[in-house]
Tab-separated table of C-alpha atoms in Angstrom:
chain	number	residue	atom	x	y	z
A	13	UNK	CA	27.861	-23.449	41.543
A	14	UNK	CA	27.285	-23.695	45.273
A	15	UNK	CA	30.017	-22.555	47.657
A	16	UNK	CA	30.458	-22.706	51.421
A	17	UNK	CA	31.770	-19.550	53.136
A	18	UNK	CA	33.015	-19.909	56.733
A	19	UNK	CA	33.627	-16.644	58.580
A	20	UNK	CA	34.457	-17.238	62.265
A	21	UNK	CA	34.732	-13.480	62.954
A	22	UNK	CA	31.597	-12.021	61.384
A	23	UNK	CA	32.124	-8.327	62.062
A	24	UNK	CA	33.793	-5.225	60.626
A	25	UNK	CA	35.491	-5.705	57.262
A	26	UNK	CA	35.019	-9.488	57.541
A	27	UNK	CA	31.251	-9.081	57.608
A	28	UNK	CA	31.207	-6.408	54.912
A	29	UNK	CA	33.176	-8.608	52.529
A	30	UNK	CA	31.204	-11.790	53.192
A	31	UNK	CA	27.888	-9.978	52.751
A	32	UNK	CA	29.130	-8.346	49.548
A	33	UNK	CA	30.117	-11.707	48.088
A	34	UNK	CA	26.750	-13.268	48.906
A	35	UNK	CA	24.875	-10.216	47.588
A	36	UNK	CA	26.753	-9.683	44.310
A	37	UNK	CA	27.949	-13.172	43.336
A	38	UNK	CA	26.303	-15.041	40.481
A	39	UNK	CA	26.670	-18.263	42.480
A	40	UNK	CA	24.835	-19.733	45.452
A	41	UNK	CA	26.438	-19.418	48.892
A	42	UNK	CA	25.982	-21.020	52.287
A	43	UNK	CA	27.336	-18.605	54.900
A	44	UNK	CA	28.396	-19.917	58.318
A	45	UNK	CA	29.416	-17.241	60.816
A	46	UNK	CA	30.742	-16.713	64.324
A	47	UNK	CA	30.555	-13.810	66.742
A	48	UNK	CA	33.038	-10.933	66.175
A	49	UNK	CA	34.466	-11.052	69.715
A	50	UNK	CA	37.429	-12.676	71.459
A	51	UNK	CA	39.438	-13.194	68.300
A	52	UNK	CA	41.953	-15.545	69.916
A	53	UNK	CA	39.171	-17.864	71.042
A	54	UNK	CA	37.607	-17.672	67.589
A	55	UNK	CA	40.871	-18.886	66.062
A	56	UNK	CA	41.169	-21.698	68.579
A	57	UNK	CA	37.570	-22.946	68.813
A	58	UNK	CA	36.022	-22.187	65.430
A	59	UNK	CA	37.503	-25.230	63.657
A	60	UNK	CA	35.583	-27.569	65.949
A	61	UNK	CA	32.433	-25.437	65.853
A	62	UNK	CA	32.289	-25.193	62.060
A	63	UNK	CA	33.327	-28.790	61.459
A	64	UNK	CA	30.200	-29.844	63.318
A	65	UNK	CA	28.071	-27.259	61.486
A	66	UNK	CA	29.403	-28.331	58.095
A	67	UNK	CA	28.828	-32.009	58.870
A	68	UNK	CA	25.203	-31.226	59.660
A	69	UNK	CA	24.694	-28.895	56.711
A	70	UNK	CA	26.316	-30.854	53.901
A	71	UNK	CA	23.918	-32.349	51.388
A	72	UNK	CA	24.439	-35.911	50.236
A	73	UNK	CA	22.868	-35.193	46.865
A	74	UNK	CA	24.449	-31.792	46.217
A	75	UNK	CA	27.686	-31.137	48.135
A	76	UNK	CA	29.374	-27.764	47.970
A	77	UNK	CA	31.689	-27.193	45.028
A	78	UNK	CA	34.347	-25.388	47.062
A	79	UNK	CA	35.029	-23.706	50.397
A	80	UNK	CA	36.027	-20.136	51.243
A	81	UNK	CA	37.128	-19.245	54.747
A	82	UNK	CA	38.827	-16.273	56.308
A	83	UNK	CA	42.231	-16.565	57.961
A	84	UNK	CA	40.471	-16.701	61.335
A	85	UNK	CA	39.761	-20.388	60.667
A	86	UNK	CA	42.409	-22.983	61.528
A	87	UNK	CA	41.918	-24.828	58.247
A	88	UNK	CA	44.069	-27.948	58.882
A	89	UNK	CA	42.262	-28.546	62.171
A	90	UNK	CA	38.859	-28.023	60.527
A	91	UNK	CA	39.700	-30.565	57.844
A	92	UNK	CA	40.823	-33.055	60.466
A	93	UNK	CA	37.655	-32.626	62.532
A	94	UNK	CA	35.088	-33.004	59.765
A	95	UNK	CA	33.499	-36.447	59.724
A	96	UNK	CA	32.701	-36.388	56.028
A	97	UNK	CA	35.505	-37.090	53.563
A	98	UNK	CA	33.941	-34.947	50.839
A	99	UNK	CA	34.200	-31.905	53.124
A	100	UNK	CA	37.839	-32.428	54.039
A	101	UNK	CA	38.639	-32.697	50.325
A	102	UNK	CA	36.791	-29.569	49.187
A	103	UNK	CA	38.891	-27.188	47.073
A	104	UNK	CA	39.545	-24.333	49.500
A	105	UNK	CA	40.449	-20.659	49.253
A	106	UNK	CA	41.497	-18.640	52.281
A	107	UNK	CA	40.799	-14.907	52.307
A	108	UNK	CA	43.347	-12.987	54.353
A	109	UNK	CA	41.869	-9.806	55.816
A	110	UNK	CA	44.797	-9.851	58.230
A	111	UNK	CA	47.463	-12.070	59.659
A	112	UNK	CA	48.709	-12.188	63.203
A	113	UNK	CA	52.391	-11.527	62.450
A	114	UNK	CA	52.149	-8.062	60.937
A	115	UNK	CA	50.297	-6.068	63.582
A	116	UNK	CA	52.591	-3.529	65.277
A	117	UNK	CA	53.034	-4.419	68.931
A	118	UNK	CA	51.689	-1.920	71.434
A	119	UNK	CA	54.187	-0.939	74.157
A	120	UNK	CA	52.697	-3.350	76.717
A	121	UNK	CA	52.022	-6.249	74.331
A	122	UNK	CA	53.713	-9.648	74.360
A	123	UNK	CA	54.271	-11.333	71.011
A	124	UNK	CA	52.553	-14.689	70.522
A	125	UNK	CA	53.724	-16.370	67.326
A	126	UNK	CA	51.365	-19.336	67.644
A	127	UNK	CA	48.562	-17.431	65.906
A	128	UNK	CA	50.806	-16.301	63.064
A	129	UNK	CA	51.980	-19.863	62.539
A	130	UNK	CA	48.358	-21.013	62.503
A	131	UNK	CA	47.842	-18.537	59.643
A	132	UNK	CA	50.816	-20.034	57.829
A	133	UNK	CA	49.589	-23.624	58.206
A	134	UNK	CA	46.166	-22.540	56.959
A	135	UNK	CA	47.781	-20.939	53.915
A	136	UNK	CA	49.835	-24.073	53.225
A	137	UNK	CA	46.759	-26.323	53.560
A	138	UNK	CA	44.634	-24.190	51.212
A	139	UNK	CA	44.427	-24.597	47.449
A	140	UNK	CA	44.487	-20.842	46.992
A	141	UNK	CA	45.233	-17.787	49.126
A	142	UNK	CA	43.598	-14.419	48.504
A	143	UNK	CA	45.064	-11.292	50.097
A	144	UNK	CA	43.406	-7.897	50.331
A	145	UNK	CA	46.506	-5.984	49.170
A	146	UNK	CA	49.959	-6.479	47.675
A	147	UNK	CA	51.395	-4.993	50.858
A	148	UNK	CA	49.675	-7.740	52.842
A	149	UNK	CA	50.731	-10.606	50.578
A	150	UNK	CA	54.380	-9.533	50.465
A	151	UNK	CA	54.455	-8.739	54.178
A	152	UNK	CA	52.953	-12.079	55.155
A	153	UNK	CA	55.466	-14.053	53.097
A	154	UNK	CA	58.356	-12.018	54.522
A	155	UNK	CA	57.117	-12.449	58.111
A	156	UNK	CA	56.545	-16.185	57.637
A	157	UNK	CA	60.013	-16.719	56.177
A	158	UNK	CA	61.603	-14.698	58.961
A	159	UNK	CA	59.813	-16.753	61.624
A	160	UNK	CA	60.581	-20.147	60.073
A	161	UNK	CA	64.275	-19.290	59.639
A	162	UNK	CA	64.542	-18.873	63.418
A	163	UNK	CA	63.144	-22.325	64.150
A	164	UNK	CA	65.472	-25.162	65.251
A	165	UNK	CA	64.549	-27.614	62.465
A	166	UNK	CA	61.985	-28.528	59.752
A	167	UNK	CA	62.767	-25.286	57.967
A	168	UNK	CA	63.018	-26.764	54.457
A	169	UNK	CA	59.570	-28.384	54.550
A	170	UNK	CA	57.920	-24.948	54.317
A	171	UNK	CA	57.514	-24.461	50.564
A	172	UNK	CA	57.253	-20.703	50.169
A	173	UNK	CA	57.624	-20.827	46.392
A	174	UNK	CA	54.478	-22.951	46.147
A	175	UNK	CA	52.702	-20.677	48.615
A	176	UNK	CA	53.526	-17.581	46.593
A	177	UNK	CA	52.469	-19.272	43.352
A	178	UNK	CA	48.983	-20.052	44.664
A	179	UNK	CA	48.470	-16.574	46.170
A	180	UNK	CA	46.852	-13.555	44.547
A	181	UNK	CA	45.526	-10.139	45.490
A	182	UNK	CA	41.791	-9.459	45.434
A	183	UNK	CA	40.822	-6.322	47.338
A	184	UNK	CA	37.697	-6.462	49.508
A	185	UNK	CA	36.447	-3.308	47.803
A	186	UNK	CA	33.770	-0.959	49.078
A	187	UNK	CA	30.061	-0.537	48.485
A	188	UNK	CA	29.362	2.591	46.394
A	189	UNK	CA	26.312	4.758	46.966
A	190	UNK	CA	24.664	7.797	45.403
A	191	UNK	CA	26.420	10.837	46.820
A	192	UNK	CA	24.273	13.601	48.278
A	193	UNK	CA	27.207	15.852	49.111
A	194	UNK	CA	26.356	19.509	49.527
A	195	UNK	CA	28.014	22.267	47.507
A	196	UNK	CA	31.781	22.322	47.847
A	197	UNK	CA	33.299	23.937	50.922
A	198	UNK	CA	34.288	27.125	49.124
A	199	UNK	CA	36.740	29.963	49.774
A	200	UNK	CA	36.505	31.608	53.152
A	201	UNK	CA	34.957	28.621	54.913
A	202	UNK	CA	36.653	26.333	57.396
A	203	UNK	CA	38.144	23.057	56.155
A	204	UNK	CA	36.745	19.838	57.591
A	205	UNK	CA	39.255	17.153	58.587
A	206	UNK	CA	37.977	13.589	59.013
A	207	UNK	CA	39.230	10.571	60.974
A	208	UNK	CA	37.654	7.204	60.095
A	209	UNK	CA	40.018	4.625	61.622
A	210	UNK	CA	39.760	2.620	64.823
A	211	UNK	CA	41.098	4.564	67.809
A	212	UNK	CA	43.736	1.929	68.491
A	213	UNK	CA	47.503	1.823	68.712
A	214	UNK	CA	48.228	0.501	65.205
A	215	UNK	CA	46.339	3.432	63.648
A	216	UNK	CA	48.537	5.871	65.604
A	217	UNK	CA	45.954	8.438	66.696
A	218	UNK	CA	48.746	10.045	68.730
A	219	UNK	CA	50.342	10.995	65.424
A	220	UNK	CA	47.014	12.439	64.282
A	221	UNK	CA	47.101	14.732	67.327
A	222	UNK	CA	50.546	15.949	66.282
A	223	UNK	CA	49.278	16.500	62.721
A	224	UNK	CA	46.440	18.684	64.055
A	225	UNK	CA	48.896	20.707	66.136
A	226	UNK	CA	51.103	21.285	63.090
A	227	UNK	CA	48.054	22.260	61.053
A	228	UNK	CA	47.065	24.729	63.757
A	229	UNK	CA	50.571	26.238	63.945
A	230	UNK	CA	50.516	26.672	60.172
A	231	UNK	CA	47.448	28.883	60.573
A	232	UNK	CA	45.057	26.535	58.785
A	233	UNK	CA	41.455	26.930	59.944
A	234	UNK	CA	39.788	23.544	60.367
A	235	UNK	CA	36.955	21.663	62.003
A	236	UNK	CA	36.884	17.975	62.866
A	237	UNK	CA	34.641	15.002	62.068
A	238	UNK	CA	35.801	12.190	64.360
A	239	UNK	CA	34.392	8.817	63.358
A	240	UNK	CA	35.873	5.340	63.808
A	241	UNK	CA	35.280	2.546	66.282
A	242	UNK	CA	36.173	3.174	69.923
A	243	UNK	CA	37.149	0.792	72.689
A	244	UNK	CA	35.615	0.505	76.135
A	245	UNK	CA	37.792	3.411	77.245
A	246	UNK	CA	38.611	6.537	75.260
A	247	UNK	CA	42.001	6.535	73.590
A	248	UNK	CA	44.393	9.092	75.159
A	249	UNK	CA	44.708	10.774	71.756
A	250	UNK	CA	40.953	11.284	71.551
A	251	UNK	CA	40.953	12.854	75.007
A	252	UNK	CA	43.759	15.211	73.940
A	253	UNK	CA	41.873	16.233	70.805
A	254	UNK	CA	38.794	17.050	72.877
A	255	UNK	CA	40.897	19.097	75.292
A	256	UNK	CA	42.882	21.063	72.713
A	257	UNK	CA	40.445	21.252	69.802
A	258	UNK	CA	37.055	20.747	71.421
A	259	UNK	CA	35.599	23.915	69.908
A	260	UNK	CA	36.442	22.634	66.426
A	261	UNK	CA	34.703	19.261	66.692
A	262	UNK	CA	31.594	19.007	64.533
A	263	UNK	CA	30.981	15.347	65.329
A	264	UNK	CA	32.618	12.837	67.673
A	265	UNK	CA	31.116	9.342	67.867
A	266	UNK	CA	31.028	5.857	66.379
A	267	UNK	CA	28.037	5.673	64.030
A	268	UNK	CA	26.084	2.424	63.686
A	269	UNK	CA	23.674	3.687	61.024
A	270	UNK	CA	25.094	3.321	57.518
A	271	UNK	CA	23.077	6.277	56.207
A	272	UNK	CA	24.170	8.567	59.037
A	273	UNK	CA	27.782	7.464	58.683
A	274	UNK	CA	27.755	8.216	54.969
A	275	UNK	CA	26.155	11.607	55.547
A	276	UNK	CA	29.071	12.571	57.805
A	277	UNK	CA	31.603	11.279	55.288
A	278	UNK	CA	30.032	13.544	52.687
A	279	UNK	CA	30.856	16.558	54.868
A	280	UNK	CA	34.595	15.795	55.078
A	281	UNK	CA	37.097	17.720	52.927
A	282	UNK	CA	40.221	15.738	53.872
A	283	UNK	CA	40.375	12.206	55.267
A	284	UNK	CA	43.639	11.680	57.143
A	285	UNK	CA	45.439	8.478	58.057
A	286	UNK	CA	48.497	8.372	60.294
A	287	UNK	CA	48.509	4.563	60.526
A	288	UNK	CA	51.469	2.322	61.139
A	289	UNK	CA	49.388	-0.503	59.824
A	290	UNK	CA	46.695	-0.922	57.158
A	291	UNK	CA	45.991	-4.162	55.307
A	292	UNK	CA	43.559	-2.472	52.902
A	293	UNK	CA	41.570	0.588	54.049
A	294	UNK	CA	37.848	0.239	53.331
A	295	UNK	CA	36.945	3.232	55.513
A	296	UNK	CA	39.363	5.533	53.686
A	297	UNK	CA	38.032	4.349	50.314
A	298	UNK	CA	34.492	5.119	51.459
A	299	UNK	CA	35.553	8.617	52.493
A	300	UNK	CA	37.200	9.175	49.112
A	301	UNK	CA	34.064	7.973	47.360
A	302	UNK	CA	32.097	10.499	49.434
A	303	UNK	CA	34.305	13.311	48.096
A	304	UNK	CA	37.143	13.669	50.590
A	305	UNK	CA	40.747	14.207	49.535
A	306	UNK	CA	42.997	11.513	51.079
A	307	UNK	CA	46.093	12.420	53.087
A	308	UNK	CA	47.925	9.135	53.582
A	309	UNK	CA	51.315	7.722	54.601
A	310	UNK	CA	53.577	6.793	51.707
A	311	UNK	CA	53.534	3.097	52.609
A	312	UNK	CA	51.267	0.187	53.558
A	313	UNK	CA	48.315	-0.767	51.341
A	314	UNK	CA	47.843	2.863	50.286
A	315	UNK	CA	50.488	2.319	47.603
A	316	UNK	CA	47.993	0.058	45.811
A	317	UNK	CA	45.307	2.668	45.219
A	318	UNK	CA	46.411	6.205	46.192
A	319	UNK	CA	48.539	8.341	43.876
A	320	UNK	CA	51.747	10.075	44.950
A	321	UNK	CA	50.084	13.464	45.283
A	322	UNK	CA	48.023	12.186	48.218
A	323	UNK	CA	50.854	10.480	50.129
A	324	UNK	CA	53.339	11.943	52.586
A	325	UNK	CA	56.614	10.938	54.217
A	326	UNK	CA	56.415	13.326	57.192
A	327	UNK	CA	53.576	15.032	59.035
A	328	UNK	CA	54.937	18.306	57.695
A	329	UNK	CA	54.306	17.015	54.176
A	330	UNK	CA	50.799	15.980	55.234
A	331	UNK	CA	50.125	19.559	56.308
A	332	UNK	CA	51.477	20.757	52.963
A	333	UNK	CA	48.962	18.589	51.080
A	334	UNK	CA	46.125	20.293	52.964
A	335	UNK	CA	47.599	23.750	52.352
A	336	UNK	CA	48.159	23.042	48.652
A	337	UNK	CA	44.524	22.032	48.204
A	338	UNK	CA	42.937	24.653	50.450
A	339	UNK	CA	41.438	26.290	47.359
A	340	UNK	CA	38.064	24.639	46.884
A	341	UNK	CA	38.296	24.317	43.100
A	342	UNK	CA	41.686	22.604	43.214
A	343	UNK	CA	40.431	20.430	46.063
A	344	UNK	CA	37.371	19.340	44.100
A	345	UNK	CA	39.539	18.398	41.118
A	346	UNK	CA	41.900	16.450	43.383
A	347	UNK	CA	38.959	14.682	45.021
A	348	UNK	CA	37.736	13.597	41.598
A	349	UNK	CA	41.170	12.218	40.701
A	350	UNK	CA	41.295	10.248	43.945
A	351	UNK	CA	37.772	8.943	43.357
A	352	UNK	CA	38.576	7.804	39.823
A	353	UNK	CA	41.598	5.918	41.152
A	354	UNK	CA	39.447	3.717	43.411
A	355	UNK	CA	36.521	3.289	41.006
A	356	UNK	CA	37.590	-0.233	40.045
A	357	UNK	CA	37.469	-1.240	43.734
A	358	UNK	CA	33.681	-1.093	43.912
A	359	UNK	CA	32.336	-4.393	45.247
A	360	UNK	CA	30.406	-5.471	42.099
A	361	UNK	CA	33.722	-5.390	40.196
A	362	UNK	CA	35.590	-7.129	43.002
A	363	UNK	CA	33.039	-9.932	43.395
A	364	UNK	CA	33.173	-10.611	39.661
A	365	UNK	CA	36.922	-11.226	40.045
A	366	UNK	CA	36.269	-13.319	43.143
A	367	UNK	CA	33.692	-15.443	41.308
A	368	UNK	CA	36.148	-16.165	38.502
A	369	UNK	CA	38.816	-17.199	40.986
A	370	UNK	CA	36.410	-19.577	42.733
A	371	UNK	CA	35.218	-21.051	39.448
A	372	UNK	CA	38.799	-21.916	38.494
A	373	UNK	CA	39.433	-23.418	41.909
A	374	UNK	CA	36.253	-25.506	41.883
A	375	UNK	CA	37.312	-26.949	38.563
A	376	UNK	CA	40.624	-28.210	39.885
A	377	UNK	CA	40.863	-31.844	40.966
A	378	UNK	CA	41.504	-32.124	44.663
A	379	UNK	CA	42.306	-35.641	45.857
A	380	UNK	CA	42.613	-36.732	49.500
């Protein structure tokens, strides 16, 4: 089969997933991509851009069997702008890496529900909706229902039962690699704490600072590996970490090279998340694969693939996880348990599931 994949925001997890599908799928793919900048403009302009591209790229003799797009595409608008009927009638799956209703608002942010409603209309227009976690699927449906209930009319025309029925969870997964991790960080050596998230508000790096202070007060010796994407200006939390724990930082930068990034992951003993928001968590999975023990909030998408022993309710409990596994032998055993838990999330397995879902969709009749 031959599928069309439209990814308006070809960067980060969006790019990783699209590339993984093209690389591991047994089917043929045409990949159309946009720049990973100015996400609001991508959502507004990409329908017109990719309608024109698809019109030019469609083959009269061999049209695509189905379409996949990410939730950054305004699907109803794209369908309306295509000039070729066979394109507007393609069976379509939307992959939701995120939606614009569930991000926690930063203190100075103003809510704009237009983008969330665009996500909802795209989901309604699609033949199938794929979400990267159960947390995301359930949260999106709850947020959509909450928004629609507040509207002045046309509430009943939103068929959430049908939307739920055509939705499923397929994780984006992670690319495994051969681990070159050095000998375990044994007794008497300093523990290495890793941060792999974006240094942005929804990941709550301020809470990570508080975790480090609690760890320090508890007398735990630690060093830091600070990865994760940074903005144009350093996050206040990162500045505080440099001021208070500068002598403990082994590495502090965003790494472009995949090999270098993985080499730093392989030096981490504990990967810590303090996020208020996580739709899946590719970076944490990669750290676990590299041998780190996860220390994660007892919520969000982590419930899908991290066992209770690695989840905390309070930062004090997070510190306790580190203390409990300070012994290198117990830590190595725990790391193996965490690694086994995510083994099924390797991208070859995920893409096999994705292929099957697309095959079923392509076989469905889809009339204009």
